[in-house]
Backbone as a chain_set.jsonl record, in Angstrom:
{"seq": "XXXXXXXXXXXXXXXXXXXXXXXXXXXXXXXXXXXXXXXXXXXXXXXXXXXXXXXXXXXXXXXXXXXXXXXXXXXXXXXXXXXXXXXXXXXXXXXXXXXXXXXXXXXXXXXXXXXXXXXXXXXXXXXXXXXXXXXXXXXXXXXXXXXXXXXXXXXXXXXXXXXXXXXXXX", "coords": {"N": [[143.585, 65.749, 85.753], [144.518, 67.873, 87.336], [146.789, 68.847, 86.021], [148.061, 71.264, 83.589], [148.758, 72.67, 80.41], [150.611, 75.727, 79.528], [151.343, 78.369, 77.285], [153.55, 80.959, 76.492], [153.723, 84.308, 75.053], [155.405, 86.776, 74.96], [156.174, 89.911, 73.524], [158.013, 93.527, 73.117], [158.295, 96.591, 72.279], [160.841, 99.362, 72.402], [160.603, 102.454, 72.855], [163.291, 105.616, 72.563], [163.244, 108.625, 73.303], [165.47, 111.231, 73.362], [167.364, 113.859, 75.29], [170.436, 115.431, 76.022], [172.311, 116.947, 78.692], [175.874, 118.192, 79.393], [178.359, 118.447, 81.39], [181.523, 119.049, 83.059], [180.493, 118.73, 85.753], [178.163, 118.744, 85.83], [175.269, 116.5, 84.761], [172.501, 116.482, 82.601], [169.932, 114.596, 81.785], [167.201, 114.423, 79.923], [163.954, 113.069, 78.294], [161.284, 111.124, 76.174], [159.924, 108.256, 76.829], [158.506, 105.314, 75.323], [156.44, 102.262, 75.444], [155.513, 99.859, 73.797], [153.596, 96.7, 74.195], [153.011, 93.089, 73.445], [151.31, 90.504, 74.839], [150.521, 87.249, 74.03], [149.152, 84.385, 75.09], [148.205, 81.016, 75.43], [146.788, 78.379, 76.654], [145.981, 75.204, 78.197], [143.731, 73.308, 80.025], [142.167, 71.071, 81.805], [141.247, 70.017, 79.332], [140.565, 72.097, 77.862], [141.393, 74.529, 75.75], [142.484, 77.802, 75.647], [142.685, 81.047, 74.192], [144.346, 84.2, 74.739], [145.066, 87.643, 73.976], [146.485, 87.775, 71.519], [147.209, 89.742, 69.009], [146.579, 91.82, 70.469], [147.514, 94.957, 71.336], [149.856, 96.482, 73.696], [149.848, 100.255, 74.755], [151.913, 102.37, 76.235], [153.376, 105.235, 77.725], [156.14, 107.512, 79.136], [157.811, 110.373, 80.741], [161.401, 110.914, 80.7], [163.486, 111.308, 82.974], [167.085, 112.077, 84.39], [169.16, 113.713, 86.497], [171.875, 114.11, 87.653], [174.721, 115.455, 89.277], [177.937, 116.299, 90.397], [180.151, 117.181, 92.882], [183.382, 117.671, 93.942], [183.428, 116.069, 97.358], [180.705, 115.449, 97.21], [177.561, 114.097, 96.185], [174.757, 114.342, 93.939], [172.438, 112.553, 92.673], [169.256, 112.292, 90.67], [166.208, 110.838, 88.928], [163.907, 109.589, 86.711], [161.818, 107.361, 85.725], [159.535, 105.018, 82.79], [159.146, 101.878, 82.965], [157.617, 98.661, 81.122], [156.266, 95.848, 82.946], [156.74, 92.188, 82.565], [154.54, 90.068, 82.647], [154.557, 87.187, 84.895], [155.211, 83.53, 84.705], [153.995, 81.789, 86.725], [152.047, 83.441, 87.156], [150.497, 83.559, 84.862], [149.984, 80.464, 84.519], [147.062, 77.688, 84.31], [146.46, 75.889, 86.108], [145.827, 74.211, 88.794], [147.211, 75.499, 92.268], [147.75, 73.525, 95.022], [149.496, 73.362, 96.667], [149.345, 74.137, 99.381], [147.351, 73.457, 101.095], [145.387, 75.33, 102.426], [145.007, 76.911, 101.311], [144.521, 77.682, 98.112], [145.591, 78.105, 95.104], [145.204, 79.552, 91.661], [146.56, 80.175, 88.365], [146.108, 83.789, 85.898], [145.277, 83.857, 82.628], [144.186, 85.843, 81.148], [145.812, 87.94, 82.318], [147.117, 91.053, 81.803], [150.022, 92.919, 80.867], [151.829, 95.035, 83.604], [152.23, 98.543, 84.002], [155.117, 100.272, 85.04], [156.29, 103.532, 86.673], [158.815, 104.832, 88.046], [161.103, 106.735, 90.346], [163.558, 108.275, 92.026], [166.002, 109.322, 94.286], [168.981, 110.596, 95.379], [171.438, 111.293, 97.786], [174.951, 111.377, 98.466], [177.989, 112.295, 100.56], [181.438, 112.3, 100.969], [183.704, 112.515, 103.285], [187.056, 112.315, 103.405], [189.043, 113.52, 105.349], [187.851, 113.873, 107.753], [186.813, 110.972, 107.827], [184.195, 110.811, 107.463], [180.86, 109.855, 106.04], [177.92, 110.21, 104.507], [174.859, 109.237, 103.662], [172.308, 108.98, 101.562], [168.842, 108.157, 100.382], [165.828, 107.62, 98.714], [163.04, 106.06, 97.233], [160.63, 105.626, 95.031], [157.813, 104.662, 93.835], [154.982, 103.87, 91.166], [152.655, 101.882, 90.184], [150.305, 100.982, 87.424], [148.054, 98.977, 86.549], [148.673, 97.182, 88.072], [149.094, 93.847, 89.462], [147.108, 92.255, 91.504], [145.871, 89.987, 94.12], [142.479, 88.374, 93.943], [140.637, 87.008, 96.258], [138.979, 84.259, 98.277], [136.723, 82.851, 100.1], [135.802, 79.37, 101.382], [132.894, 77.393, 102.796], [134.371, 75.817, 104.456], [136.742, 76.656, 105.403], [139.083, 77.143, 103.564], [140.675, 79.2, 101.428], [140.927, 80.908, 98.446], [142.88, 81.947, 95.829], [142.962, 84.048, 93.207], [145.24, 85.763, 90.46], [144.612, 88.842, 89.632], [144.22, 91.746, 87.178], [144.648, 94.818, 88.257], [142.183, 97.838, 88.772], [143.03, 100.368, 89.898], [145.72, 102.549, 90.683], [149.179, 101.397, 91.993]], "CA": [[142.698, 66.849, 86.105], [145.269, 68.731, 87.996], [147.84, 69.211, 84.945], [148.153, 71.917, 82.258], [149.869, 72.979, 79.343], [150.625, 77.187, 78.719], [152.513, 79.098, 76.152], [153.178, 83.174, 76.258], [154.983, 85.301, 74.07], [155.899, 88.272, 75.248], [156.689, 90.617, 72.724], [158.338, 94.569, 73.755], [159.178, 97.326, 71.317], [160.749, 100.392, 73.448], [162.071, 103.946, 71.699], [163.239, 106.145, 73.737], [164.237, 109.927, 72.783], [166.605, 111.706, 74.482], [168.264, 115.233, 74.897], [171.777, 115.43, 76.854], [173.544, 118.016, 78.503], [177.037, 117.281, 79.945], [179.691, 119.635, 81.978], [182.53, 118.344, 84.389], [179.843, 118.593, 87.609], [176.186, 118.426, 85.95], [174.676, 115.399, 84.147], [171.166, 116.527, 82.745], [169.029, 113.596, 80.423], [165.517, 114.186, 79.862], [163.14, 112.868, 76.948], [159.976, 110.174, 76.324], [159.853, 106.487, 76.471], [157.274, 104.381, 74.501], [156.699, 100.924, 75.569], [154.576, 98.67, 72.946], [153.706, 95.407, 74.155], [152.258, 92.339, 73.317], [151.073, 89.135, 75.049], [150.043, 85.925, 73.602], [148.731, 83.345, 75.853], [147.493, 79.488, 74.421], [146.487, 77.567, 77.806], [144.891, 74.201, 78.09], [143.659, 73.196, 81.267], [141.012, 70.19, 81.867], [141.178, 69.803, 77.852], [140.0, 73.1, 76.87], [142.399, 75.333, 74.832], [142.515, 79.054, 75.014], [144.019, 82.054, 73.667], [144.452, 85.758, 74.74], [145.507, 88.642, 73.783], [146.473, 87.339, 70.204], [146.79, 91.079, 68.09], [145.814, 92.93, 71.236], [149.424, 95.632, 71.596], [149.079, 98.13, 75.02], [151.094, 101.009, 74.369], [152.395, 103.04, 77.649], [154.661, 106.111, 77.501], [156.519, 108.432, 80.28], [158.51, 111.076, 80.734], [162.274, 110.172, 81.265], [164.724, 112.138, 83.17], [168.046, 111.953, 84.808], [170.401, 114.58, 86.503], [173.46, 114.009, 88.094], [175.443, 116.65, 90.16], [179.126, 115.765, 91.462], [181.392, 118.03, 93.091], [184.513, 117.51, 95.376], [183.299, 114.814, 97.824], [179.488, 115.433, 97.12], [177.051, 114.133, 94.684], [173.281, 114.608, 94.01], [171.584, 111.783, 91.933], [167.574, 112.45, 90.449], [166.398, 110.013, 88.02], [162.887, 108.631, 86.572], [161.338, 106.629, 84.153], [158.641, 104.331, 83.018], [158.613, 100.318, 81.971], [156.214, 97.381, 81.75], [156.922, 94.592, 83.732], [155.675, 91.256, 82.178], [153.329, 88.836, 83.508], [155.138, 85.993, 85.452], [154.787, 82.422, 84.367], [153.296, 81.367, 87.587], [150.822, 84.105, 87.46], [149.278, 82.916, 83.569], [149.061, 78.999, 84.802], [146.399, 77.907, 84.753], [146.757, 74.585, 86.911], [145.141, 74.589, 90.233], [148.395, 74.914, 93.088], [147.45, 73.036, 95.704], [150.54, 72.499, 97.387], [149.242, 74.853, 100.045], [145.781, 73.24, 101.314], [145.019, 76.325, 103.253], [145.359, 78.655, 100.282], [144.496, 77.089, 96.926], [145.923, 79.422, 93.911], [145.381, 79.349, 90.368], [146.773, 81.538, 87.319], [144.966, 83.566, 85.596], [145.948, 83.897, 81.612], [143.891, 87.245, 80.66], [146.273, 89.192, 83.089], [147.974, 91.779, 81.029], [151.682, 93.052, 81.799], [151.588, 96.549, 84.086], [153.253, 99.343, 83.786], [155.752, 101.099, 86.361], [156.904, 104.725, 87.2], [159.225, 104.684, 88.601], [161.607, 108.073, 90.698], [164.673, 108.326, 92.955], [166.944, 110.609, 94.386], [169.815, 110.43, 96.429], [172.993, 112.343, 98.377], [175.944, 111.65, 98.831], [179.089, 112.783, 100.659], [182.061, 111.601, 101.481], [185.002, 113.52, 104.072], [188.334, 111.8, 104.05], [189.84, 114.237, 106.149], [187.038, 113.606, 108.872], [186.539, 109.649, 108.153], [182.551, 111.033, 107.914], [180.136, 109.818, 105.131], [176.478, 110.398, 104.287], [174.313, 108.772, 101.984], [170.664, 109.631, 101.575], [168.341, 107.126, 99.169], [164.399, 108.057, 98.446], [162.74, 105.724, 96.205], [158.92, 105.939, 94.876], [157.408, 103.441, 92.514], [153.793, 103.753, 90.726], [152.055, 100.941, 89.113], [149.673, 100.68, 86.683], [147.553, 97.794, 85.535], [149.556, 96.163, 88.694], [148.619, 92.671, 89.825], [146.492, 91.575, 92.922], [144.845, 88.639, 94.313], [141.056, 88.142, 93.829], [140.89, 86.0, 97.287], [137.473, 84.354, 99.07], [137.02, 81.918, 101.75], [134.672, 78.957, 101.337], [132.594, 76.982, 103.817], [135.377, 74.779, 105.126], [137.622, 77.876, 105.782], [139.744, 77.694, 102.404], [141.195, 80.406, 100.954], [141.403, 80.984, 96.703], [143.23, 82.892, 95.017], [143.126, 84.28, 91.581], [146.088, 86.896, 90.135], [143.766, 89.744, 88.189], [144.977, 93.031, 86.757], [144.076, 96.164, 89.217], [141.609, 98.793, 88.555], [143.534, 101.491, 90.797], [146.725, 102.403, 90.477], [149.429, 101.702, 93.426]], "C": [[143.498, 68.062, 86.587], [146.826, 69.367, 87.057], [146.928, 70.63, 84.091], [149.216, 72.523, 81.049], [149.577, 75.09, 79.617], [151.736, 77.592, 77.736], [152.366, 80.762, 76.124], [154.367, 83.4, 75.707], [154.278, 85.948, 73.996], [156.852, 89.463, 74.207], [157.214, 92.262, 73.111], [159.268, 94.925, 72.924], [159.368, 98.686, 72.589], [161.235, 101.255, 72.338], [161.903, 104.782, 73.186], [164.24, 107.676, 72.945], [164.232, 110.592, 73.617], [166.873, 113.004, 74.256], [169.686, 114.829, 76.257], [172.376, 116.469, 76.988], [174.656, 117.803, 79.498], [178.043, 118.576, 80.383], [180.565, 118.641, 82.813], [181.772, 118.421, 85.88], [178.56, 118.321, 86.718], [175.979, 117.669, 84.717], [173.164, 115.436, 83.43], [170.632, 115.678, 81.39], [167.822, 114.056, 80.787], [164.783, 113.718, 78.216], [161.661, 112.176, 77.286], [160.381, 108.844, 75.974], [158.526, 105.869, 76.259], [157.497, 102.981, 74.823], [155.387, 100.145, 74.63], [155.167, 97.324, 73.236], [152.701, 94.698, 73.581], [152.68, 91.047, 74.222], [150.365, 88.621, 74.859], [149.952, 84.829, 74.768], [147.958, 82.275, 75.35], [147.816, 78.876, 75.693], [145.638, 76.065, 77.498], [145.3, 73.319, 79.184], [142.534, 72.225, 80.807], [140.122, 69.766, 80.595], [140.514, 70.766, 77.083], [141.324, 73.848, 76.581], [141.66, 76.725, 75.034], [143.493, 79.958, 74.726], [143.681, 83.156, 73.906], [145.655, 86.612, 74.476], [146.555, 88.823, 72.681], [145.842, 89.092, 69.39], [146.63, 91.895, 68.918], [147.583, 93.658, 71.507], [148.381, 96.504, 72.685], [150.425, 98.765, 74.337], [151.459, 102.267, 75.52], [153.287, 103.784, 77.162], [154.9, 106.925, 78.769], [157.595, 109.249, 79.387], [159.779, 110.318, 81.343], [163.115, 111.271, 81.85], [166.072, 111.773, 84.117], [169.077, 112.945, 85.322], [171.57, 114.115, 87.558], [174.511, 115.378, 88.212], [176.815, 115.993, 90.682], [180.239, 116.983, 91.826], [182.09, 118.169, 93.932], [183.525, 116.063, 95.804], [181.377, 114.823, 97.847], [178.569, 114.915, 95.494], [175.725, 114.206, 95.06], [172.985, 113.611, 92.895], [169.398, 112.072, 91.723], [167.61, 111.513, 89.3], [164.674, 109.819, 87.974], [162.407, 108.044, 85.415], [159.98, 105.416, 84.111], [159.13, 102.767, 82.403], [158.04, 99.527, 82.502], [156.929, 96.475, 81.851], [156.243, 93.143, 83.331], [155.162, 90.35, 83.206], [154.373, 87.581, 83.995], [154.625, 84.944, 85.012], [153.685, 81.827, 85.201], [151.82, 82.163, 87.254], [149.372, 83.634, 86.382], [149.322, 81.454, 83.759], [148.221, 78.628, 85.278], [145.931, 76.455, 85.865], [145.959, 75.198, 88.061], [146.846, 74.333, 91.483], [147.555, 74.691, 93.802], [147.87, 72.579, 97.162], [150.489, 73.162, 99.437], [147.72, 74.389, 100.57], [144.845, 74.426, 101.341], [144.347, 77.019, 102.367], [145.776, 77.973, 98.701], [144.768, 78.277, 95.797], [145.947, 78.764, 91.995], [146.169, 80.798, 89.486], [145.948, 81.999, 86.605], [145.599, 83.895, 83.799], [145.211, 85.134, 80.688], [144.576, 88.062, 81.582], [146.981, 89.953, 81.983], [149.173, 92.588, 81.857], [150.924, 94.493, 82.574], [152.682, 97.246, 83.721], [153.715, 100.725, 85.061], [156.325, 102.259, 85.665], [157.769, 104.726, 88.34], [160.395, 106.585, 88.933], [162.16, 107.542, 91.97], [165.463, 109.421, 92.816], [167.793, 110.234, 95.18], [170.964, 111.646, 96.776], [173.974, 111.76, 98.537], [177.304, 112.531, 99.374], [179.889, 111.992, 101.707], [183.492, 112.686, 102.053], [186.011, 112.379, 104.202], [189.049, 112.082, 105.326], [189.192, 113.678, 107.351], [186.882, 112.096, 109.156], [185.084, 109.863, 108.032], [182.472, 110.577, 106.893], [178.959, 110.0, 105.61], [176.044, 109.819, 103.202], [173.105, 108.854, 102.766], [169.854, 108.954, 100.861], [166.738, 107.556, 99.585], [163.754, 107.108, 96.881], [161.074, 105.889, 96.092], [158.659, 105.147, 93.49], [155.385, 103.875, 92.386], [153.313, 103.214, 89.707], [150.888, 100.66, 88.439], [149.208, 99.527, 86.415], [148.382, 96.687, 86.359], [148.345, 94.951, 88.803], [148.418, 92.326, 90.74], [146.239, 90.616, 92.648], [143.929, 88.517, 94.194], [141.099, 87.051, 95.235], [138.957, 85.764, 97.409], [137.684, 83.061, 99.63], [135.625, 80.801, 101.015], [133.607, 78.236, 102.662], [133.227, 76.788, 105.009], [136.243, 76.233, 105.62], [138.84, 77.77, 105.054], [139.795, 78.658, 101.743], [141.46, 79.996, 99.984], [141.387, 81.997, 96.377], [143.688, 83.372, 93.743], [143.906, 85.802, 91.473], [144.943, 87.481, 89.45], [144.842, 91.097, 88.087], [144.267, 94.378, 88.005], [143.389, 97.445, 88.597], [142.35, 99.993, 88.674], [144.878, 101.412, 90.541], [147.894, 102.102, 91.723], [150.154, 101.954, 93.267]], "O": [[143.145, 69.191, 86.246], [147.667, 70.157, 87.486], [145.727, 70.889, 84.017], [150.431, 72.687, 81.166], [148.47, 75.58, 79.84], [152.834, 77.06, 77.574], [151.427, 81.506, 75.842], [155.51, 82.951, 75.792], [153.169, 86.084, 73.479], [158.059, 89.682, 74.306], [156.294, 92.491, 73.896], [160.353, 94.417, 72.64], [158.512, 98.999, 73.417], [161.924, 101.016, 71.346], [161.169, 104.777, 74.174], [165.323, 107.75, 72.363], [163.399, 110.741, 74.51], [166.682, 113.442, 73.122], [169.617, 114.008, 77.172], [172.934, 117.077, 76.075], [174.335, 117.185, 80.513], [178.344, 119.506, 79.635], [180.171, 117.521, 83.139], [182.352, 118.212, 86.945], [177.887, 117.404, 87.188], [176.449, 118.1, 83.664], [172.51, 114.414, 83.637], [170.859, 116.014, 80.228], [167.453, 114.064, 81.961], [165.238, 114.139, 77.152], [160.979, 112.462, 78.27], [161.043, 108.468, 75.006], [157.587, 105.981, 77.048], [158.578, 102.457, 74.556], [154.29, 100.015, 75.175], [156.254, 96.819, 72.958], [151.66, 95.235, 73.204], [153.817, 90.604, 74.379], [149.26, 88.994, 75.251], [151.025, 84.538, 75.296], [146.928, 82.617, 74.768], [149.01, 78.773, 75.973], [144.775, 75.96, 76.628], [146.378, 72.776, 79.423], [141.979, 72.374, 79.718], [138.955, 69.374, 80.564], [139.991, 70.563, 75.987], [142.288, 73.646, 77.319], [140.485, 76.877, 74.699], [144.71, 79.86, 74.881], [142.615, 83.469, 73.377], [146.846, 86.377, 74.683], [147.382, 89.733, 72.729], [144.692, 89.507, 69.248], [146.474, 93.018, 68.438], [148.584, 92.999, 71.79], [147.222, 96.915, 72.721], [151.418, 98.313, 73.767], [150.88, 103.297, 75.176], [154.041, 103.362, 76.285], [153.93, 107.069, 79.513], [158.053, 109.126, 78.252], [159.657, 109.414, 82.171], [163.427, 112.185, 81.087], [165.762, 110.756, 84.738], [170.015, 113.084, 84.536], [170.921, 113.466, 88.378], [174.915, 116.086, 87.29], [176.665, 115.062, 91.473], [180.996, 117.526, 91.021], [181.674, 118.804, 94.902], [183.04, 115.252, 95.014], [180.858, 114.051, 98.654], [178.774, 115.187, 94.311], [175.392, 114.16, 96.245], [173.491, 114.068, 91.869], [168.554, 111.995, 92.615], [168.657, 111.287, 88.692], [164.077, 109.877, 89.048], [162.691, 108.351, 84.257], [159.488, 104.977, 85.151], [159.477, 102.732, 81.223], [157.805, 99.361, 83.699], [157.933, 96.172, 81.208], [155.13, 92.952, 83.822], [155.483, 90.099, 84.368], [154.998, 87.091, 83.055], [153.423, 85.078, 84.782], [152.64, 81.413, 84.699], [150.734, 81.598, 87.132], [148.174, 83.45, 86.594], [148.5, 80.958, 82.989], [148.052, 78.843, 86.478], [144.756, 76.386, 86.227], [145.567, 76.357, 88.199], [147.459, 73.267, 91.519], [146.498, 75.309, 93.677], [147.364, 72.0, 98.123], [151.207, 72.823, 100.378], [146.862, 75.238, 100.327], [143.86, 74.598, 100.623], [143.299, 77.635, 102.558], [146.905, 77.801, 98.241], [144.065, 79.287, 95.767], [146.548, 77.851, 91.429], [146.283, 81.969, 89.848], [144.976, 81.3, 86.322], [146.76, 84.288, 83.914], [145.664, 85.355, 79.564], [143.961, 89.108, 81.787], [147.489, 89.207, 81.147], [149.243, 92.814, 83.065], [149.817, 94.937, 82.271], [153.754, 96.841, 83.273], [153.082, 101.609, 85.639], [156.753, 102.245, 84.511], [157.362, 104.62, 89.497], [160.465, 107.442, 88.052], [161.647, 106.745, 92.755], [165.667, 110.19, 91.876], [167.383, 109.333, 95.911], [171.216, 112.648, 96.108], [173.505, 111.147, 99.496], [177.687, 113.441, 98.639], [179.538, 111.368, 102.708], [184.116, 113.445, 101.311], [185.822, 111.525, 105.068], [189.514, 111.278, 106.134], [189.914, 112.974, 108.058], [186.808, 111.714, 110.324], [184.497, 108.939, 108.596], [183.527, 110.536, 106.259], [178.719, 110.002, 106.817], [176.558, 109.802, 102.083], [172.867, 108.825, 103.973], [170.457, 109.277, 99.837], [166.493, 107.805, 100.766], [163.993, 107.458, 95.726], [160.394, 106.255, 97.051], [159.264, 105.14, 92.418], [154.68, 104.104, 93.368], [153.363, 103.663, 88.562], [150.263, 99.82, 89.087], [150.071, 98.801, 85.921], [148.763, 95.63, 85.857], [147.173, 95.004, 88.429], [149.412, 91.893, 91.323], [146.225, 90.106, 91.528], [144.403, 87.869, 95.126], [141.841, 86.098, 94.996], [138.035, 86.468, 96.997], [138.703, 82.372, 99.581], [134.707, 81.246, 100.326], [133.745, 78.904, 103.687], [132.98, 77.227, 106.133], [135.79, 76.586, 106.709], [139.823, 78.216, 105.645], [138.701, 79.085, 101.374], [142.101, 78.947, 99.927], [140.52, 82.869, 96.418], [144.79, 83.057, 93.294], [143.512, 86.798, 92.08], [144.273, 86.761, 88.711], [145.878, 91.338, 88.706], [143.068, 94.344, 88.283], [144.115, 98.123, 87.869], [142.405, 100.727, 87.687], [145.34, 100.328, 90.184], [147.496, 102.691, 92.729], [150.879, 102.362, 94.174]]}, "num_chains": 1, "name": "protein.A"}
């Protein structure tokens, strides 16, 4: 009762076009990235068999950029980009865990992958003469089609939780 079988294939075509401009201090990339995926999911749990997302492709694109600044003991890093992150194994089983009384979790096998934005920046500098450094780091992430819990409590005061895909973006 407590067994199951899954199978996913994860399929991911990326292109990615580019421009480049290059000096001895400044680094500037910018273009677009295309992510086409697919996932296949074939589950069978408590002797039923299913299958999602068989033919179904998402197709996600961003803007990409990159500059890079270095000069003497200073540098400036900017950077961003987008890709989809696939679905975890755990997340499409569909088994019941258990191993947790408290906090019973299943997988769920219609989740579809999300897709991140991702942006950073940083500083650097470094003084020999002085023995000083600086470093500066700023990161910012925005996910798409990320993955929550579905949670609810029952009589007894058990907690279940089901992975779904997110409405909202975070």
């Amino acid at each position: 009762y407590y067994t199951s079988a899954s199978d996913n294939i994860f399929m991911q075509e990326r292109l990615r076009m580019l421009m480049e401009y290059k000096t001895d201090t400044v680094s500037v990339q910018f273009g677009l990235i295309g992510d086409l995926a697919n996932t296949t999911n074939r589950a069978t749990s408590m002797g039923k068999e299913s299958i999602t997302g068989k033919g179904e492709w998402l197709f996600n694109w961003s803007p990409f950029a990159a500059f890079r600044y270095k000069l003497n003991s200073h540098r400036v890093n900017l950077y961003y980009n987008g890709y989809t992150r696939q679905v975890s194994a755990r997340q499409l089983s569909p088994a019941l865990d258990i191993s947790n009384p408290l906090q019973i979790t299943t997988g769920n096998i219609y989740l579809k992958p999300s897709y991140d934005s991702h942006i950073s920046a940083s500083y650097s500098m470094n003084d020999r003469e002085t023995f000083s450094f600086l470093n500066v780091n700023l990161y910012g992430t925005i996910n798409n089609n990320s993955i929550v819990h579905a949670s609810w409590f029952d009589s007894e005061g058990i907690r279940y939780a089901v992975p779904v895909n997110s409405r909202r973006p975070g």
